[in-house]
Amino acid sequence: PSGADHPNMSVDPSLLTPYKNTGASEASLRQISEDAFYVVNEVVMKRLGHLPILKGDFHLLPPKVQRFIAEKAELMRPRGIFICDGTQHEADDIIHKLIERGMLSKLEAYENNYICRTDPKDVARVESKTWMVTKEKHQTVCRTAEGVEPIMGHWMSPESLSTELDSRFPGCMAGRTMYVIPFSMGPIGGPLSKIGVQLTDSNYVVLSMRVMTRVCNSVWDALGDNDFVRCIHSVGLPRPVKQRVINHWPCNPERVLIAHRPPEREIWSFGSGYGGNSLLGKKCFALRIASNIAYDEGWMAEHMLIMGVTRPCGREHFIAAAFPSACGKTNLAMLEPTLPGWKVRCVGDDIAWMKFGEDGRLYAINPEAGFFGVAPGTSNRTNPMAVATFQKNSIFTNVAETTTGEYYWEGLEEDYKDKDPEIINWLGEKWKIGDPGVAAHPNSRFAAPASQCPIIHPDWESPKGVPIEAIIFGGRRPAGVPLVFETHSWEHGVFTAACLKSETTAAAEHKGKNVMHDPFAMRPFMGYNFGKYLQHWLDLKTEKRQVPKIYHVNWFRKDADGKFLWPGFGDNIRVIDWIIRRLDGEANLGVETAIGTVPAPGSVDMSGLGDIKWDELMSVPADYWKEDAKEVRAFLEAQVGPDLPKEVRHEMDEQEKKINSL
Ligand code: O2Y
Ligand code: MN
């Protein structure tokens, strides 16, 4: 293609930057622009070679996207390029092909629900192979104590990254199609939204990204002069394939690498087709890269659900809540209140992007368009709204299925107790309820469109977001930590969040049950130096802004017999009720303790709950907290060291003094 009649003759405006303010006339700038178009276009076309465009019109794409695609196609050498438009028609074609190939099967009991099994070696996020790449090590990780491995962020130098990329990506898409996925995180064109373009050779990723993000042609229009996050993903198994492909799920578990280049707003993922490793809009973009963008632009990208809670009086309050993986964030986001007259509506279940508005309030959007929830444990008892959400148009990964075309996983025993179903487990073997082992992988997932959630909030796609009044942090804490406490101030809240801990989960590689630090529930997703991240939080508070109150909750405290002291699930509304009455300034609700304000006896609505061991549930045991204070100090000294902001150190000193005087 050439000449002024080219359908898309415009160049990346940044190419003209050196010529701006040089006194060049409009006409000569136009001439330069035309010349640049030909030069760039020629390079792009040379790079593309004779690669067939299997779908879409390459020449209609913005020039900077053309350049990105051409450069990466030259590197990865796919058999052709498929530009996705995100339509149902496109998805149907891909689904049809995958069913023929045996990679996907329809769950016949539902409308448009599909099941897929991965290679059993590719079942979870791989934290140990996830890297942040910056010139300076301490842009990524804190200046930890001598010999201490940083647990927040994994640093790799650009030089090492080059070596790692060179040994993986050249030719990695040989014989495969390279899909180009334009996607928006947040409502398309919204002031808080951002755009990404993912290149991938996995059609499962294409289908899942369509559920989890907004994929459509209007993303190209919204891009305009904005930048986009470059996402490059390959399953890492060029054709002809030398090893056996298990379950028609190509992957390369030995060579997995997930690398982020924050300054370049770029993500490279190799070897895994699973969840957080391959759906790059989620953890990689919306948390690790976005937290860098947020730092630069003065906002926050957090691992938080967003919920709207309406009280019996009709007033609605929006709350954001951060919990480490597998603490029931999706369940809380879709809570069915057990107290009469209350209503909860879900804005998001995993990630919140939040920015202070002109009015001084903090506004949050959910950048995602779907839920990628853990299947086991999700049932009509624990989360009926999630169950309703995934009755159609959903993708299930590594769950079991019944011979009558229904999904099955641990936690659904009750629903199936009279049916005695024949089950095919996640490994494709025959299985019966009561057989040894599990039917579904513990990290098996559903991916379902958020719009299908019966309690999705009418404003969940509001471009400006919803105003947040409270931020809750929580974790699985079997001992010592009360059901709820309010922190004394923004700074004390930041310190409390920095001390967040939880029992480990199936979503990550960690085995066994031990309580691990997970500051801000961001440990696996930290995009830059955690000390700088803390300072960023502190700096967000200004005189003109109404910072939300910060709370800590623990639904998981156990008694001496190992039984949970709190029923959780829909009864968590009782804690939210207490929080909202605190926000309202209602008197006599709290008792001051060394760690914050806990509920005064009788201040939490316990009607109809039966026997709750209040004292055990709310106590702040001196011995436990004295140990904890020492441990937290050692942790922050070792892990954050000189990068710890003085305000946080002050909070730590003050809290320790209070605890030691207990
Ligand atoms: O294991 C994975 O690849 C997904 S992990 C995940 C998925 C959805 C929401 N949160 C998480 C998480 O680990 O926090
Ligand atoms: Mn999560």
XYZ file of C-alpha atoms and ligand atoms in Angstrom:
677
model
C 0.000 0.000 0.000
C 1.245 3.439 -0.756
C 0.195 6.958 -1.513
C -2.080 9.487 0.045
C -5.070 7.305 -0.765
C -3.897 4.817 1.851
C -6.829 4.144 4.210
C -4.873 4.962 7.303
C -2.221 7.457 6.396
C -1.344 8.861 9.756
C 1.795 8.409 11.751
C 2.430 7.980 15.385
C 2.484 11.676 16.544
C 5.497 10.928 18.745
C 7.584 10.561 15.568
C 7.064 14.260 14.954
C 8.102 15.368 18.433
C 11.696 16.262 17.441
C 10.332 18.582 14.740
C 7.890 20.412 16.999
C 8.886 23.910 18.128
C 11.544 24.083 15.401
C 9.685 26.763 13.537
C 8.714 24.277 10.818
C 5.582 25.316 8.981
C 2.368 23.309 9.046
C 3.047 22.306 5.444
C 6.517 21.002 6.142
C 5.296 19.135 9.190
C 2.679 17.525 6.967
C 5.411 16.638 4.479
C 7.563 15.138 7.242
C 4.535 13.253 8.433
C 3.953 11.809 4.956
C 7.608 10.872 4.551
C 7.602 9.235 7.978
C 4.495 7.304 7.007
C 6.203 5.827 3.955
C 9.380 4.966 5.839
C 7.573 3.436 8.790
C 5.109 1.661 6.574
C 7.892 0.186 4.483
C 9.660 -1.139 7.556
C 6.408 -2.535 8.899
C 5.591 -4.272 5.638
C 9.099 -5.685 5.358
C 8.839 -7.073 8.852
C 5.488 -8.643 8.124
C 6.901 -10.240 4.985
C 4.260 -12.322 3.289
C 2.564 -13.272 6.511
C -1.117 -13.828 5.806
C -3.616 -11.701 7.670
C -6.148 -14.397 8.510
C -8.731 -11.987 9.815
C -9.114 -8.224 10.135
C -7.624 -5.312 8.230
C -4.062 -4.698 9.319
C -3.906 -1.377 7.492
C -6.784 0.050 9.457
C -4.945 -0.393 12.734
C -3.261 2.608 14.364
C 0.320 2.866 13.037
C 1.892 2.340 16.458
C -0.059 -0.916 16.756
C 1.000 -1.950 13.256
C 4.595 -1.410 14.252
C 4.151 -3.428 17.458
C 2.534 -6.332 15.608
C 5.049 -6.345 12.773
C 8.026 -6.262 15.099
C 6.716 -9.128 17.211
C 5.558 -11.168 14.224
C 9.056 -10.905 12.797
C 10.370 -12.212 16.119
C 7.871 -15.012 16.822
C 7.190 -16.052 13.187
C 3.569 -17.242 13.413
C 1.865 -18.799 10.408
C -0.561 -15.885 10.183
C -2.131 -12.976 12.000
C -5.713 -12.912 13.278
C -6.981 -9.529 14.445
C -9.743 -10.141 16.955
C -12.916 -8.075 17.018
C -14.407 -9.644 20.140
C -17.751 -10.462 18.503
C -19.914 -13.439 19.441
C -19.538 -14.662 15.877
C -15.760 -14.723 16.248
C -15.995 -16.531 19.594
C -18.409 -19.102 18.129
C -15.963 -19.881 15.316
C -13.106 -20.390 17.759
C -15.248 -22.487 20.106
C -16.338 -24.660 17.187
C -12.724 -25.240 16.154
C -11.618 -26.031 19.704
C -14.443 -28.507 20.203
C -13.462 -30.275 16.980
C -9.882 -30.405 18.184
C -10.963 -31.825 21.565
C -9.570 -28.969 23.622
C -12.970 -27.678 24.710
C -16.245 -29.474 25.314
C -19.715 -28.124 25.783
C -21.384 -28.569 29.145
C -24.680 -29.665 27.682
C -26.745 -28.828 30.758
C -26.267 -25.080 30.187
C -26.366 -22.427 27.497
C -22.967 -21.753 25.980
C -20.907 -23.130 28.888
C -17.651 -24.922 28.084
C -15.129 -26.973 29.966
C -11.466 -27.347 29.317
C -8.669 -29.326 30.971
C -5.131 -28.052 31.078
C -1.925 -29.989 31.094
C -1.744 -30.971 34.790
C 1.625 -29.208 34.927
C -0.033 -25.877 34.100
C -2.589 -25.198 36.820
C -1.742 -21.952 38.641
C 0.087 -18.666 38.704
C 3.813 -19.241 38.942
C 5.171 -16.604 41.294
C 8.709 -17.969 41.275
C 8.954 -17.290 37.537
C 7.333 -13.845 37.592
C 9.703 -10.890 37.274
C 9.736 -7.114 37.240
C 12.442 -5.737 34.962
C 13.962 -2.344 35.757
C 17.422 -0.847 35.225
C 17.893 -0.314 38.948
C 17.173 -3.236 41.272
C 15.697 -0.965 43.930
C 13.123 0.454 41.562
C 11.555 -3.005 41.929
C 12.539 -4.284 45.361
C 13.334 -2.712 48.715
C 16.784 -2.456 50.194
C 16.368 -5.583 52.288
C 18.688 -6.546 55.127
C 21.933 -8.342 54.264
C 21.233 -11.810 52.871
C 17.432 -11.388 52.948
C 15.544 -12.364 49.768
C 12.832 -9.795 48.978
C 9.365 -11.355 49.064
C 7.604 -8.411 47.475
C 8.650 -8.297 43.859
C 11.180 -10.318 41.936
C 13.776 -8.259 40.124
C 15.496 -9.021 36.832
C 17.918 -6.761 34.976
C 17.162 -5.697 31.381
C 20.312 -7.541 30.276
C 19.159 -10.812 31.859
C 15.713 -10.308 30.399
C 17.217 -9.930 26.913
C 19.021 -13.240 27.360
C 15.866 -14.941 28.654
C 13.720 -13.546 25.836
C 16.310 -14.440 23.192
C 16.282 -18.033 24.335
C 12.491 -18.319 24.169
C 10.673 -15.997 21.789
C 12.435 -16.227 18.386
C 10.252 -18.519 16.296
C 8.096 -19.515 19.297
C 4.822 -19.171 17.343
C 5.965 -21.222 14.340
C 3.010 -23.075 12.861
C 0.566 -21.241 15.120
C -1.730 -18.280 14.617
C -0.854 -15.023 16.295
C -4.053 -13.478 17.645
C -4.123 -9.723 18.195
C -6.493 -8.813 21.030
C -7.396 -5.132 21.504
C -8.802 -4.707 24.996
C -9.833 -2.037 27.423
C -9.409 -2.280 31.169
C -12.358 -0.273 32.422
C -15.222 1.081 30.315
C -13.954 1.933 26.833
C -12.840 5.554 26.663
C -13.447 6.177 30.389
C -11.200 8.668 32.201
C -9.791 5.943 34.480
C -9.609 3.248 31.788
C -6.497 2.014 29.973
C -5.929 0.109 26.774
C -3.882 -2.989 26.094
C -3.066 -5.053 23.045
C -2.274 -8.706 23.665
C -0.562 -10.919 21.131
C -1.090 -14.600 21.852
C -0.933 -17.983 20.168
C -3.563 -19.457 22.513
C -7.174 -19.481 21.381
C -8.242 -20.335 24.957
C -6.694 -17.002 25.928
C -8.675 -15.253 23.167
C -11.932 -16.699 24.514
C -11.078 -15.938 28.135
C -9.845 -12.393 27.483
C -13.194 -11.759 25.805
C -14.918 -12.647 29.064
C -12.467 -10.939 31.402
C -11.858 -7.677 29.519
C -13.628 -5.528 26.940
C -12.459 -6.723 23.539
C -13.866 -4.921 20.510
C -13.026 -2.731 17.530
C -13.965 0.490 19.293
C -10.860 0.011 21.451
C -8.834 1.100 18.395
C -10.853 4.323 18.192
C -10.466 4.968 21.904
C -6.694 4.537 21.622
C -6.196 7.826 19.736
C -3.027 9.496 20.959
C -2.937 7.406 24.123
C -0.357 4.770 24.776
C -1.244 1.104 25.194
C 0.196 -1.694 27.289
C 2.038 -4.167 25.099
C 1.232 -7.748 26.086
C 3.127 -10.570 24.416
C 2.122 -14.122 25.243
C 3.106 -17.475 23.814
C 2.394 -20.992 25.040
C 6.001 -21.627 24.059
C 5.517 -24.702 21.902
C 6.251 -24.021 18.227
C 5.161 -26.557 15.630
C 6.154 -29.224 14.799
C 5.858 -30.040 18.484
C 8.597 -32.265 19.846
C 6.887 -33.408 23.054
C 3.448 -34.901 23.681
C 0.721 -32.282 24.112
C -1.473 -33.308 27.035
C -5.226 -32.546 26.896
C -4.654 -30.546 23.681
C -3.205 -27.906 26.004
C 0.114 -26.733 24.618
C 2.464 -25.284 27.210
C 6.086 -25.419 28.227
C 6.154 -25.598 32.034
C 9.947 -25.938 32.286
C 10.465 -22.681 30.397
C 7.780 -20.492 31.984
C 8.677 -16.817 32.257
C 6.389 -13.894 33.083
C 8.260 -10.624 32.820
C 7.065 -7.043 33.163
C 8.868 -3.956 31.927
C 7.091 -1.142 33.798
C 8.851 1.828 32.170
C 8.049 0.406 28.728
C 4.524 -0.673 29.825
C 5.248 -4.102 28.403
C 4.549 -7.701 29.499
C 6.213 -10.859 28.181
C 4.696 -14.217 29.122
C 5.979 -17.580 27.918
C 5.195 -21.225 28.514
C 1.863 -21.168 30.386
C -1.690 -20.862 29.095
C -3.226 -20.676 32.561
C -5.100 -17.860 34.307
C -2.963 -15.147 35.770
C 0.018 -16.255 33.651
C -1.704 -15.805 30.312
C -4.740 -13.525 30.721
C -2.400 -10.581 30.807
C -5.073 -7.950 31.445
C -5.561 -9.274 34.947
C -2.687 -9.486 37.437
C 0.097 -8.500 35.024
C -1.528 -5.368 33.604
C -4.259 -4.352 36.055
C -2.001 -4.737 39.111
C 1.737 -4.940 38.349
C 1.961 -2.543 35.390
C -1.037 -0.430 36.434
C 0.398 0.213 39.896
C 3.406 1.774 38.161
C 1.169 3.901 35.954
C -0.883 4.772 39.031
C 2.240 5.881 40.895
C 3.254 8.140 38.007
C -0.263 9.551 37.564
C -1.278 9.827 41.233
C -3.868 7.074 41.610
C -4.025 3.500 42.987
C -4.246 0.038 41.389
C -5.188 -2.396 44.131
C -6.089 -6.048 44.742
C -9.557 -5.139 46.028
C -13.197 -5.980 45.515
C -15.711 -3.142 45.290
C -19.199 -3.465 46.744
C -22.218 -1.227 47.129
C -24.077 -1.805 50.394
C -27.577 -0.415 50.839
C -28.971 -0.166 54.375
C -32.600 -0.709 55.304
C -32.986 3.109 55.369
C -32.102 3.173 51.650
C -28.674 4.826 51.930
C -25.917 3.239 49.889
C -22.231 3.057 50.822
C -19.376 1.840 48.648
C -16.597 -0.199 50.205
C -13.348 -1.561 48.766
C -11.791 -4.620 50.388
C -8.384 -6.250 49.974
C -7.820 -9.888 50.868
C -5.002 -12.210 49.849
C -5.852 -14.848 47.244
C -8.452 -17.445 48.326
C -9.875 -15.599 51.329
C -13.342 -15.441 49.744
C -13.157 -12.054 48.003
C -15.646 -13.152 45.347
C -18.014 -14.391 48.076
C -17.831 -11.098 49.953
C -18.304 -9.071 46.752
C -21.580 -10.954 46.161
C -22.671 -11.349 49.762
C -26.316 -12.223 50.405
C -27.119 -10.393 53.635
C -28.738 -12.420 56.402
C -29.985 -9.217 58.056
C -33.400 -8.118 56.766
C -33.623 -5.001 54.617
C -29.978 -4.975 53.526
C -28.832 -5.168 49.921
C -25.361 -5.779 48.518
C -24.494 -5.115 44.893
C -21.223 -6.075 43.281
C -19.035 -3.623 41.387
C -15.959 -5.864 41.192
C -14.525 -8.972 42.831
C -10.749 -8.701 42.462
C -9.195 -5.435 41.302
C -9.934 -1.759 41.963
C -8.470 1.276 40.234
C -9.064 4.294 42.441
C -8.474 7.996 41.983
C -9.422 11.047 44.013
C -11.958 13.251 42.251
C -12.164 17.027 42.147
C -14.658 16.799 45.029
C -11.987 15.184 47.239
C -13.679 11.782 47.275
C -11.971 8.555 46.211
C -13.609 6.989 43.122
C -13.129 3.351 42.152
C -13.664 1.397 38.954
C -13.451 -2.331 38.357
C -11.104 -2.564 35.366
C -12.288 -6.088 34.532
C -15.389 -7.324 32.705
C -15.618 -10.818 34.187
C -14.995 -12.996 37.218
C -12.218 -15.595 37.214
C -13.246 -17.319 40.404
C -12.047 -20.417 42.216
C -14.678 -23.097 41.539
C -14.271 -25.486 44.521
C -16.254 -24.204 47.469
C -18.562 -22.113 45.269
C -22.143 -23.322 45.706
C -25.677 -22.128 46.252
C -24.919 -22.134 49.949
C -21.693 -20.126 49.821
C -22.286 -17.860 46.815
C -25.629 -18.215 45.014
C -24.968 -15.057 42.986
C -21.753 -16.440 41.509
C -23.596 -19.671 40.705
C -26.307 -17.686 38.908
C -23.606 -15.730 37.037
C -21.950 -18.785 35.487
C -25.089 -20.547 34.221
C -24.292 -19.403 30.663
C -21.519 -17.982 28.448
C -18.825 -19.202 30.831
C -15.608 -21.171 30.594
C -14.675 -23.729 33.250
C -11.075 -24.827 33.593
C -9.953 -27.980 35.441
C -13.322 -28.657 37.063
C -14.980 -32.085 36.859
C -18.098 -32.815 34.805
C -20.967 -35.212 35.200
C -21.980 -37.566 32.413
C -25.147 -35.467 32.130
C -23.137 -32.410 31.130
C -23.032 -30.491 34.410
C -19.966 -29.092 36.151
C -18.881 -30.623 39.433
C -16.381 -29.730 42.154
C -15.777 -30.094 45.855
C -18.448 -28.175 47.750
C -21.311 -29.265 45.457
C -21.877 -32.603 47.274
C -25.137 -31.332 48.808
C -26.594 -30.317 45.432
C -25.863 -33.770 44.012
C -26.575 -35.943 47.044
C -29.693 -37.610 45.609
C -28.306 -37.939 42.104
C -25.192 -40.117 42.668
C -23.759 -38.744 39.429
C -21.123 -40.398 37.286
C -18.290 -37.929 37.190
C -15.241 -37.386 35.015
C -12.645 -35.732 37.210
C -10.341 -32.905 36.155
C -7.809 -35.461 34.949
C -10.401 -37.026 32.631
C -10.839 -40.168 34.760
C -14.069 -41.772 36.000
C -14.820 -40.689 39.559
C -17.631 -41.040 42.123
C -18.451 -38.900 45.162
C -16.625 -40.578 48.044
C -13.736 -41.801 45.875
C -10.238 -40.889 47.088
C -8.701 -37.641 45.901
C -10.575 -34.697 44.483
C -12.874 -34.329 41.487
C -11.753 -30.820 40.559
C -8.315 -29.263 40.868
C -8.260 -27.016 43.981
C -7.372 -24.056 41.742
C -9.969 -24.890 39.075
C -11.797 -21.826 37.796
C -14.887 -20.359 36.224
C -14.625 -17.369 33.910
C -18.000 -15.650 33.682
C -19.189 -12.263 32.376
C -19.751 -9.834 35.267
C -22.795 -8.447 33.463
C -24.587 -11.754 34.145
C -24.337 -11.396 37.918
C -27.897 -10.873 39.214
C -26.603 -8.346 41.748
C -24.179 -6.500 39.515
C -24.381 -2.826 40.450
C -26.129 -0.578 37.896
C -23.083 1.724 38.093
C -20.487 -1.030 37.725
C -19.468 0.412 34.358
C -19.719 4.039 35.395
C -16.637 5.615 33.762
C -15.965 7.902 36.722
C -16.359 5.082 39.265
C -18.122 4.852 42.605
C -17.172 6.851 45.739
C -15.387 4.721 48.339
C -16.054 5.468 52.009
C -14.204 2.602 53.676
C -11.334 0.306 52.810
C -11.208 -3.106 54.479
C -8.131 -5.305 54.755
C -8.377 -8.894 55.911
C -6.776 -12.299 55.924
C -7.162 -15.826 57.216
C -5.948 -15.483 60.795
C -6.809 -18.594 62.834
C -5.576 -17.056 66.103
C -5.252 -13.759 67.956
C -6.897 -11.339 65.510
C -10.362 -9.964 66.342
C -13.312 -10.153 63.958
C -12.989 -6.466 63.097
C -11.139 -3.346 64.151
C -11.016 0.217 62.922
C -7.620 1.815 62.514
C -6.957 5.173 64.186
C -5.981 7.140 61.088
C -4.984 6.854 57.430
C -1.346 6.406 58.512
C -2.256 3.718 61.059
C -4.376 2.040 58.365
C -1.402 2.051 56.010
C 0.760 0.465 58.731
C -1.958 -2.144 59.470
C -2.224 -3.005 55.760
C 1.561 -3.290 55.555
C 1.321 -5.946 58.292
C -1.401 -7.961 56.516
C -0.925 -11.731 56.818
C -2.924 -14.788 55.816
C -2.855 -18.569 55.739
C -1.549 -19.718 52.347
C -3.771 -20.809 49.443
C -4.157 -23.129 46.466
C -3.890 -20.257 43.972
C -0.148 -20.004 44.434
C 2.626 -22.555 44.620
C 2.881 -22.559 48.428
C 2.167 -25.853 50.084
C 0.790 -26.513 53.551
C -0.861 -24.121 55.925
C 1.217 -21.360 57.384
C 0.506 -17.713 58.007
C 2.411 -15.623 55.469
C 2.922 -11.892 55.164
C 0.923 -10.419 52.316
C 1.121 -6.625 52.647
C -1.949 -4.917 51.178
C -2.804 -8.379 49.695
C -0.354 -7.265 46.981
C 2.682 -9.462 47.712
C 2.423 -11.498 44.477
C 1.374 -8.436 42.475
C 3.692 -5.709 43.731
C 4.824 -3.676 40.721
C 7.574 -1.577 42.294
C 9.556 -0.899 45.492
C 7.176 -1.515 48.390
C 8.612 1.369 50.457
C 7.793 3.728 47.598
C 4.338 2.138 47.368
C 3.768 2.874 51.089
C 4.919 6.461 50.590
C 2.556 6.771 47.632
C -0.370 5.718 49.855
C 0.691 8.192 52.547
C 1.083 11.020 50.042
C -2.414 10.475 48.653
C -3.816 12.017 51.808
C -4.016 15.770 51.432
C -6.008 18.418 53.245
C -8.532 18.680 50.448
C -9.234 14.946 50.261
C -11.574 12.811 52.324
C -9.553 9.647 52.749
C -11.665 6.549 53.479
C -11.493 4.994 56.954
C -9.440 1.821 57.061
C -10.611 -1.404 58.759
C -9.187 -4.863 59.368
C -11.405 -7.961 59.443
C -10.840 -11.630 60.177
C -13.653 -14.056 59.361
C -11.421 -17.039 60.118
C -10.592 -16.968 63.834
C -10.847 -20.424 65.443
C -11.529 -21.628 68.983
C -9.357 -24.071 70.939
C -11.080 -26.999 69.159
C -10.234 -25.599 65.752
C -13.827 -24.510 65.035
C -14.528 -21.192 63.340
C -15.816 -18.619 65.826
C -17.740 -16.681 63.191
C -20.244 -18.056 60.636
C -18.976 -15.778 57.843
C -20.615 -15.562 54.386
C -23.986 -13.706 54.526
C -23.487 -12.963 58.233
C -20.509 -10.761 57.407
C -23.131 -8.076 56.750
C -23.270 -7.699 60.542
C -19.661 -6.514 60.518
C -20.331 -4.226 57.563
C -23.311 -2.806 59.441
C -20.970 -1.995 62.363
C -18.449 -0.406 59.989
C -21.115 1.762 58.351
C -22.486 2.892 61.715
C -18.909 3.834 62.677
C -18.620 5.841 59.440
C -21.839 7.581 60.434
C -20.289 8.542 63.763
C -22.787 6.596 65.898
C -21.781 6.740 69.558
C -20.748 3.901 71.892
C -19.883 1.385 69.215
C -16.206 0.916 69.952
C -13.650 -0.070 72.544
C -10.113 1.277 72.118
C -7.374 -1.362 72.049
C -3.676 -1.302 71.250
C -4.319 -2.261 67.608
C -7.439 -0.203 66.905
C -11.087 0.127 67.857
C -12.956 -3.166 68.269
C -16.742 -3.463 68.647
C -18.125 -2.717 72.105
C -20.133 -5.601 73.575
C -23.603 -5.545 72.051
C -22.643 -3.177 69.218
C -22.736 -5.844 66.483
C -26.200 -7.089 65.521
C -26.176 -10.753 66.570
C -29.909 -11.358 66.245
C -30.719 -14.915 65.262
C -27.101 -16.084 65.351
C -27.302 -18.372 68.353
C -24.258 -18.931 70.498
C -21.324 -16.723 69.509
C -18.283 -16.614 71.821
C -18.015 -12.826 71.771
C -14.998 -12.506 74.069
C -12.967 -15.073 72.156
C -13.972 -13.491 68.847
C -13.117 -9.906 69.764
C -10.216 -10.305 72.188
C -6.776 -8.769 71.605
C -4.572 -11.202 73.567
C -1.510 -9.465 75.032
C 0.865 -12.414 74.581
C -0.151 -12.945 70.978
C 0.252 -9.284 70.045
C 3.568 -8.873 71.883
C 4.975 -11.703 69.780
C 3.302 -10.278 66.685
C 4.769 -6.805 67.271
C 8.275 -8.279 67.421
C 7.679 -10.386 64.347
C 6.202 -7.475 62.361
C 9.121 -5.207 63.278
C 11.604 -7.867 62.212
C 9.670 -8.381 58.981
C 9.502 -4.697 58.046
C 13.153 -4.103 59.059
C 14.293 -7.069 56.998
C 12.014 -6.619 53.998
C 11.623 -2.851 53.680
C 14.624 -1.643 55.685
C 15.666 1.931 54.917
C 12.829 2.231 52.379
C 10.234 2.157 55.181
C 8.579 5.609 55.324
C 9.104 7.404 58.620
C 5.340 7.716 59.133
C 4.960 3.940 59.003
C 7.887 3.449 61.363
C 6.248 5.922 63.727
C 2.978 3.943 63.645
C 4.908 0.736 64.303
C 6.717 2.308 67.309
C 3.507 3.743 68.742
C 1.565 0.503 68.369
C 4.373 -1.531 69.910
C 4.442 0.794 72.926
C 0.700 0.320 73.409
C 0.982 -3.446 73.053
C 3.877 -3.662 75.496
C 1.892 -1.808 78.106
C -0.940 -4.379 77.936
O -4.121 -19.149 39.551
C -4.351 -18.253 38.732
O -3.790 -18.199 37.623
C -5.306 -17.219 38.989
S -5.073 -16.429 40.509
C -6.421 -15.372 40.742
C -7.463 -15.396 39.863
C -8.536 -14.548 40.040
C -8.516 -13.672 41.077
N -7.492 -13.638 41.944
C -6.468 -14.483 41.818
C -5.391 -14.366 42.853
O -4.502 -15.186 42.958
O -5.452 -13.395 43.624
Mn -7.010 -11.989 43.227
